[in-house]
Amino acid sequence: MPVSVPVTISGKEGQFVEVIGDKETILGAVVVVGEQGWFFKLRGDQAIAAKEKENFLSFVKSVKIK
């Protein structure tokens, strides 16, 4: 079951999504700035995705969109 929580990206309210499958996990984030949608995705083995989740969130939160 996907988990979705709010996340701030470039000062705008976006969504962070975590989808854990049998073998792989997808971490994703999306934000709309003006008329553009920005999407970020990490896909990989469950253990690697779990290890990198905080790094992924830190990266997404650090993005500056002009």
PDB file of N, CA, C and O in Angstrom, residues 1-9 12-20 25-32 38-43 46 48-62:
ATOM      1  N   MET A   1       0.849  -1.189   0.000  1.00  0.00           N
ATOM      2  CA  MET A   1       0.000   0.000   0.000  1.00  0.00           C
ATOM      3  C   MET A   1       0.884   1.237   0.000  1.00  0.00           C
ATOM      4  O   MET A   1       1.730   1.387   0.876  1.00  0.00           O
ATOM      5  N   PRO A   2       0.714   2.126  -0.969  1.00  0.00           N
ATOM      6  CA  PRO A   2       1.521   3.357  -1.013  1.00  0.00           C
ATOM      7  C   PRO A   2       1.243   4.264   0.185  1.00  0.00           C
ATOM      8  O   PRO A   2       0.131   4.346   0.681  1.00  0.00           O
ATOM      9  N   VAL A   3       2.310   4.911   0.632  1.00  0.00           N
ATOM     10  CA  VAL A   3       2.204   5.890   1.704  1.00  0.00           C
ATOM     11  C   VAL A   3       2.492   7.253   1.098  1.00  0.00           C
ATOM     12  O   VAL A   3       3.472   7.427   0.378  1.00  0.00           O
ATOM     13  N   SER A   4       1.636   8.236   1.351  1.00  0.00           N
ATOM     14  CA  SER A   4       1.798   9.583   0.806  1.00  0.00           C
ATOM     15  C   SER A   4       1.735  10.591   1.948  1.00  0.00           C
ATOM     16  O   SER A   4       0.815  10.546   2.766  1.00  0.00           O
ATOM     17  N   VAL A   5       2.736  11.477   1.993  1.00  0.00           N
ATOM     18  CA  VAL A   5       2.775  12.512   3.024  1.00  0.00           C
ATOM     19  C   VAL A   5       3.200  13.837   2.380  1.00  0.00           C
ATOM     20  O   VAL A   5       3.927  13.847   1.387  1.00  0.00           O
ATOM     21  N   PRO A   6       2.754  14.956   2.947  1.00  0.00           N
ATOM     22  CA  PRO A   6       3.168  16.260   2.408  1.00  0.00           C
ATOM     23  C   PRO A   6       4.668  16.485   2.596  1.00  0.00           C
ATOM     24  O   PRO A   6       5.262  16.016   3.570  1.00  0.00           O
ATOM     25  N   VAL A   7       5.257  17.200   1.643  1.00  0.00           N
ATOM     26  CA  VAL A   7       6.664  17.588   1.721  1.00  0.00           C
ATOM     27  C   VAL A   7       6.800  18.958   1.049  1.00  0.00           C
ATOM     28  O   VAL A   7       6.125  19.235   0.059  1.00  0.00           O
ATOM     29  N   THR A   8       7.633  19.818   1.613  1.00  0.00           N
ATOM     30  CA  THR A   8       7.865  21.132   1.020  1.00  0.00           C
ATOM     31  C   THR A   8       9.048  21.053   0.065  1.00  0.00           C
ATOM     32  O   THR A   8      10.142  20.640   0.454  1.00  0.00           O
ATOM     33  N   ILE A   9       8.796  21.434  -1.186  1.00  0.00           N
ATOM     34  CA  ILE A   9       9.824  21.441  -2.228  1.00  0.00           C
ATOM     35  C   ILE A   9       9.846  22.838  -2.830  1.00  0.00           C
ATOM     36  O   ILE A   9       8.831  23.308  -3.346  1.00  0.00           O
ATOM     37  N   LYS A  12       7.057  25.183  -1.940  1.00  0.00           N
ATOM     38  CA  LYS A  12       5.692  24.795  -2.337  1.00  0.00           C
ATOM     39  C   LYS A  12       5.325  23.461  -1.689  1.00  0.00           C
ATOM     40  O   LYS A  12       6.173  22.625  -1.427  1.00  0.00           O
ATOM     41  N   GLU A  13       4.045  23.278  -1.466  1.00  0.00           N
ATOM     42  CA  GLU A  13       3.542  22.023  -0.894  1.00  0.00           C
ATOM     43  C   GLU A  13       3.503  20.949  -1.976  1.00  0.00           C
ATOM     44  O   GLU A  13       2.845  21.109  -3.003  1.00  0.00           O
ATOM     45  N   GLY A  14       4.221  19.863  -1.744  1.00  0.00           N
ATOM     46  CA  GLY A  14       4.232  18.733  -2.658  1.00  0.00           C
ATOM     47  C   GLY A  14       3.838  17.473  -1.915  1.00  0.00           C
ATOM     48  O   GLY A  14       3.381  17.520  -0.769  1.00  0.00           O
ATOM     49  N   GLN A  15       4.062  16.336  -2.546  1.00  0.00           N
ATOM     50  CA  GLN A  15       3.749  15.039  -1.939  1.00  0.00           C
ATOM     51  C   GLN A  15       4.939  14.105  -2.095  1.00  0.00           C
ATOM     52  O   GLN A  15       5.558  14.043  -3.163  1.00  0.00           O
ATOM     53  N   PHE A  16       5.226  13.377  -1.024  1.00  0.00           N
ATOM     54  CA  PHE A  16       6.218  12.309  -1.038  1.00  0.00           C
ATOM     55  C   PHE A  16       5.455  10.994  -1.002  1.00  0.00           C
ATOM     56  O   PHE A  16       4.525  10.842  -0.208  1.00  0.00           O
ATOM     57  N   VAL A  17       5.857  10.047  -1.848  1.00  0.00           N
ATOM     58  CA  VAL A  17       5.171   8.752  -1.919  1.00  0.00           C
ATOM     59  C   VAL A  17       6.204   7.641  -1.780  1.00  0.00           C
ATOM     60  O   VAL A  17       7.280   7.696  -2.381  1.00  0.00           O
ATOM     61  N   GLU A  18       5.848   6.630  -0.982  1.00  0.00           N
ATOM     62  CA  GLU A  18       6.693   5.445  -0.824  1.00  0.00           C
ATOM     63  C   GLU A  18       5.852   4.216  -1.161  1.00  0.00           C
ATOM     64  O   GLU A  18       4.808   3.988  -0.547  1.00  0.00           O
ATOM     65  N   VAL A  19       6.316   3.458  -2.152  1.00  0.00           N
ATOM     66  CA  VAL A  19       5.622   2.243  -2.571  1.00  0.00           C
ATOM     67  C   VAL A  19       6.592   1.075  -2.392  1.00  0.00           C
ATOM     68  O   VAL A  19       7.625   1.019  -3.053  1.00  0.00           O
ATOM     69  N   ILE A  20       6.260   0.169  -1.478  1.00  0.00           N
ATOM     70  CA  ILE A  20       7.125  -0.974  -1.187  1.00  0.00           C
ATOM     71  C   ILE A  20       6.523  -2.216  -1.824  1.00  0.00           C
ATOM     72  O   ILE A  20       5.406  -2.612  -1.497  1.00  0.00           O
ATOM     73  N   THR A  25      11.410  -1.075  -4.108  1.00  0.00           N
ATOM     74  CA  THR A  25      10.709   0.060  -3.511  1.00  0.00           C
ATOM     75  C   THR A  25      10.865   1.256  -4.430  1.00  0.00           C
ATOM     76  O   THR A  25      11.915   1.434  -5.048  1.00  0.00           O
ATOM     77  N   ILE A  26       9.814   2.064  -4.520  1.00  0.00           N
ATOM     78  CA  ILE A  26       9.879   3.314  -5.251  1.00  0.00           C
ATOM     79  C   ILE A  26       9.623   4.444  -4.267  1.00  0.00           C
ATOM     80  O   ILE A  26       8.627   4.429  -3.536  1.00  0.00           O
ATOM     81  N   LEU A  27      10.548   5.398  -4.236  1.00  0.00           N
ATOM     82  CA  LEU A  27      10.360   6.635  -3.491  1.00  0.00           C
ATOM     83  C   LEU A  27      10.137   7.724  -4.532  1.00  0.00           C
ATOM     84  O   LEU A  27      10.880   7.815  -5.504  1.00  0.00           O
ATOM     85  N   GLY A  28       9.122   8.532  -4.329  1.00  0.00           N
ATOM     86  CA  GLY A  28       8.836   9.575  -5.302  1.00  0.00           C
ATOM     87  C   GLY A  28       8.358  10.842  -4.628  1.00  0.00           C
ATOM     88  O   GLY A  28       7.893  10.823  -3.481  1.00  0.00           O
ATOM     89  N   ALA A  29       8.515  11.935  -5.346  1.00  0.00           N
ATOM     90  CA  ALA A  29       8.015  13.213  -4.868  1.00  0.00           C
ATOM     91  C   ALA A  29       7.530  13.998  -6.078  1.00  0.00           C
ATOM     92  O   ALA A  29       8.080  13.869  -7.174  1.00  0.00           O
ATOM     93  N   VAL A  30       6.505  14.810  -5.851  1.00  0.00           N
ATOM     94  CA  VAL A  30       5.950  15.629  -6.928  1.00  0.00           C
ATOM     95  C   VAL A  30       5.550  16.973  -6.347  1.00  0.00           C
ATOM     96  O   VAL A  30       5.081  17.071  -5.211  1.00  0.00           O
ATOM     97  N   VAL A  31       5.766  18.018  -7.147  1.00  0.00           N
ATOM     98  CA  VAL A  31       5.353  19.358  -6.759  1.00  0.00           C
ATOM     99  C   VAL A  31       4.980  20.115  -8.034  1.00  0.00           C
ATOM    100  O   VAL A  31       5.563  19.881  -9.097  1.00  0.00           O
ATOM    101  N   VAL A  32       4.012  21.002  -7.928  1.00  0.00           N
ATOM    102  CA  VAL A  32       3.625  21.854  -9.047  1.00  0.00           C
ATOM    103  C   VAL A  32       4.078  23.264  -8.722  1.00  0.00           C
ATOM    104  O   VAL A  32       3.742  23.807  -7.671  1.00  0.00           O
ATOM    105  N   TRP A  38       6.927  18.935 -11.314  1.00  0.00           N
ATOM    106  CA  TRP A  38       8.264  18.382 -11.131  1.00  0.00           C
ATOM    107  C   TRP A  38       8.143  17.046 -10.411  1.00  0.00           C
ATOM    108  O   TRP A  38       7.453  16.947  -9.400  1.00  0.00           O
ATOM    109  N   PHE A  39       8.813  16.020 -10.960  1.00  0.00           N
ATOM    110  CA  PHE A  39       8.742  14.670 -10.423  1.00  0.00           C
ATOM    111  C   PHE A  39      10.152  14.168 -10.100  1.00  0.00           C
ATOM    112  O   PHE A  39      11.068  14.372 -10.886  1.00  0.00           O
ATOM    113  N   PHE A  40      10.297  13.516  -8.974  1.00  0.00           N
ATOM    114  CA  PHE A  40      11.571  12.953  -8.543  1.00  0.00           C
ATOM    115  C   PHE A  40      11.325  11.501  -8.147  1.00  0.00           C
ATOM    116  O   PHE A  40      10.339  11.216  -7.474  1.00  0.00           O
ATOM    117  N   LYS A  41      12.211  10.591  -8.579  1.00  0.00           N
ATOM    118  CA  LYS A  41      11.963   9.178  -8.297  1.00  0.00           C
ATOM    119  C   LYS A  41      13.271   8.458  -7.981  1.00  0.00           C
ATOM    120  O   LYS A  41      14.290   8.689  -8.621  1.00  0.00           O
ATOM    121  N   LEU A  42      13.203   7.563  -6.994  1.00  0.00           N
ATOM    122  CA  LEU A  42      14.276   6.625  -6.693  1.00  0.00           C
ATOM    123  C   LEU A  42      13.636   5.244  -6.707  1.00  0.00           C
ATOM    124  O   LEU A  42      12.627   5.023  -6.041  1.00  0.00           O
ATOM    125  N   ARG A  43      14.201   4.349  -7.482  1.00  0.00           N
ATOM    126  CA  ARG A  43      13.657   2.992  -7.578  1.00  0.00           C
ATOM    127  C   ARG A  43      14.791   2.010  -7.350  1.00  0.00           C
ATOM    128  O   ARG A  43      15.857   2.140  -7.958  1.00  0.00           O
ATOM    129  N   GLN A  46      14.681  -3.077  -1.970  1.00  0.00           N
ATOM    130  CA  GLN A  46      14.072  -2.593  -0.718  1.00  0.00           C
ATOM    131  C   GLN A  46      15.114  -2.107   0.283  1.00  0.00           C
ATOM    132  O   GLN A  46      14.955  -1.047   0.886  1.00  0.00           O
ATOM    133  N   ILE A  48      18.228  -1.065  -0.189  1.00  0.00           N
ATOM    134  CA  ILE A  48      18.910   0.153  -0.646  1.00  0.00           C
ATOM    135  C   ILE A  48      17.988   1.362  -0.530  1.00  0.00           C
ATOM    136  O   ILE A  48      18.400   2.424  -0.062  1.00  0.00           O
ATOM    137  N   ALA A  49      16.736   1.206  -0.953  1.00  0.00           N
ATOM    138  CA  ALA A  49      15.784   2.321  -0.870  1.00  0.00           C
ATOM    139  C   ALA A  49      15.571   2.738   0.585  1.00  0.00           C
ATOM    140  O   ALA A  49      15.510   3.935   0.891  1.00  0.00           O
ATOM    141  N   ALA A  50      15.472   1.772   1.485  1.00  0.00           N
ATOM    142  CA  ALA A  50      15.286   2.095   2.903  1.00  0.00           C
ATOM    143  C   ALA A  50      16.495   2.857   3.433  1.00  0.00           C
ATOM    144  O   ALA A  50      16.354   3.835   4.181  1.00  0.00           O
ATOM    145  N   LYS A  51      17.683   2.426   3.037  1.00  0.00           N
ATOM    146  CA  LYS A  51      18.916   3.083   3.474  1.00  0.00           C
ATOM    147  C   LYS A  51      19.016   4.509   2.930  1.00  0.00           C
ATOM    148  O   LYS A  51      19.520   5.400   3.608  1.00  0.00           O
ATOM    149  N   GLU A  52      18.554   4.732   1.706  1.00  0.00           N
ATOM    150  CA  GLU A  52      18.695   6.030   1.041  1.00  0.00           C
ATOM    151  C   GLU A  52      17.485   6.952   1.200  1.00  0.00           C
ATOM    152  O   GLU A  52      17.494   8.076   0.699  1.00  0.00           O
ATOM    153  N   LYS A  53      16.449   6.501   1.896  1.00  0.00           N
ATOM    154  CA  LYS A  53      15.213   7.291   2.022  1.00  0.00           C
ATOM    155  C   LYS A  53      15.475   8.695   2.572  1.00  0.00           C
ATOM    156  O   LYS A  53      15.004   9.691   1.999  1.00  0.00           O
ATOM    157  N   GLU A  54      16.219   8.816   3.660  1.00  0.00           N
ATOM    158  CA  GLU A  54      16.483  10.136   4.250  1.00  0.00           C
ATOM    159  C   GLU A  54      17.315  11.003   3.323  1.00  0.00           C
ATOM    160  O   GLU A  54      17.096  12.218   3.243  1.00  0.00           O
ATOM    161  N   ASN A  55      18.279  10.400   2.602  1.00  0.00           N
ATOM    162  CA  ASN A  55      19.061  11.157   1.625  1.00  0.00           C
ATOM    163  C   ASN A  55      18.187  11.662   0.487  1.00  0.00           C
ATOM    164  O   ASN A  55      18.340  12.795   0.020  1.00  0.00           O
ATOM    165  N   PHE A  56      17.265  10.818   0.031  1.00  0.00           N
ATOM    166  CA  PHE A  56      16.335  11.218  -1.027  1.00  0.00           C
ATOM    167  C   PHE A  56      15.474  12.395  -0.566  1.00  0.00           C
ATOM    168  O   PHE A  56      15.338  13.392  -1.280  1.00  0.00           O
ATOM    169  N   LEU A  57      14.925  12.289   0.645  1.00  0.00           N
ATOM    170  CA  LEU A  57      14.098  13.380   1.175  1.00  0.00           C
ATOM    171  C   LEU A  57      14.908  14.659   1.349  1.00  0.00           C
ATOM    172  O   LEU A  57      14.420  15.757   1.026  1.00  0.00           O
ATOM    173  N   SER A  58      16.144  14.551   1.815  1.00  0.00           N
ATOM    174  CA  SER A  58      17.003  15.731   1.960  1.00  0.00           C
ATOM    175  C   SER A  58      17.254  16.383   0.615  1.00  0.00           C
ATOM    176  O   SER A  58      17.211  17.609   0.486  1.00  0.00           O
ATOM    177  N   PHE A  59      17.517  15.564  -0.410  1.00  0.00           N
ATOM    178  CA  PHE A  59      17.725  16.097  -1.753  1.00  0.00           C
ATOM    179  C   PHE A  59      16.484  16.834  -2.246  1.00  0.00           C
ATOM    180  O   PHE A  59      16.559  17.972  -2.717  1.00  0.00           O
ATOM    181  N   VAL A  60      15.330  16.174  -2.145  1.00  0.00           N
ATOM    182  CA  VAL A  60      14.076  16.775  -2.627  1.00  0.00           C
ATOM    183  C   VAL A  60      13.807  18.106  -1.935  1.00  0.00           C
ATOM    184  O   VAL A  60      13.426  19.094  -2.560  1.00  0.00           O
ATOM    185  N   LYS A  61      14.037  18.150  -0.624  1.00  0.00           N
ATOM    186  CA  LYS A  61      13.793  19.380   0.139  1.00  0.00           C
ATOM    187  C   LYS A  61      14.793  20.478  -0.191  1.00  0.00           C
ATOM    188  O   LYS A  61      14.523  21.655   0.036  1.00  0.00           O
ATOM    189  N   SER A  62      15.940  20.110  -0.751  1.00  0.00           N
ATOM    190  CA  SER A  62      16.973  21.100  -1.083  1.00  0.00           C
ATOM    191  C   SER A  62      16.797  21.708  -2.476  1.00  0.00           C
ATOM    192  O   SER A  62      17.462  22.696  -2.804  1.00  0.00           O
TER     193      SER A  62
END
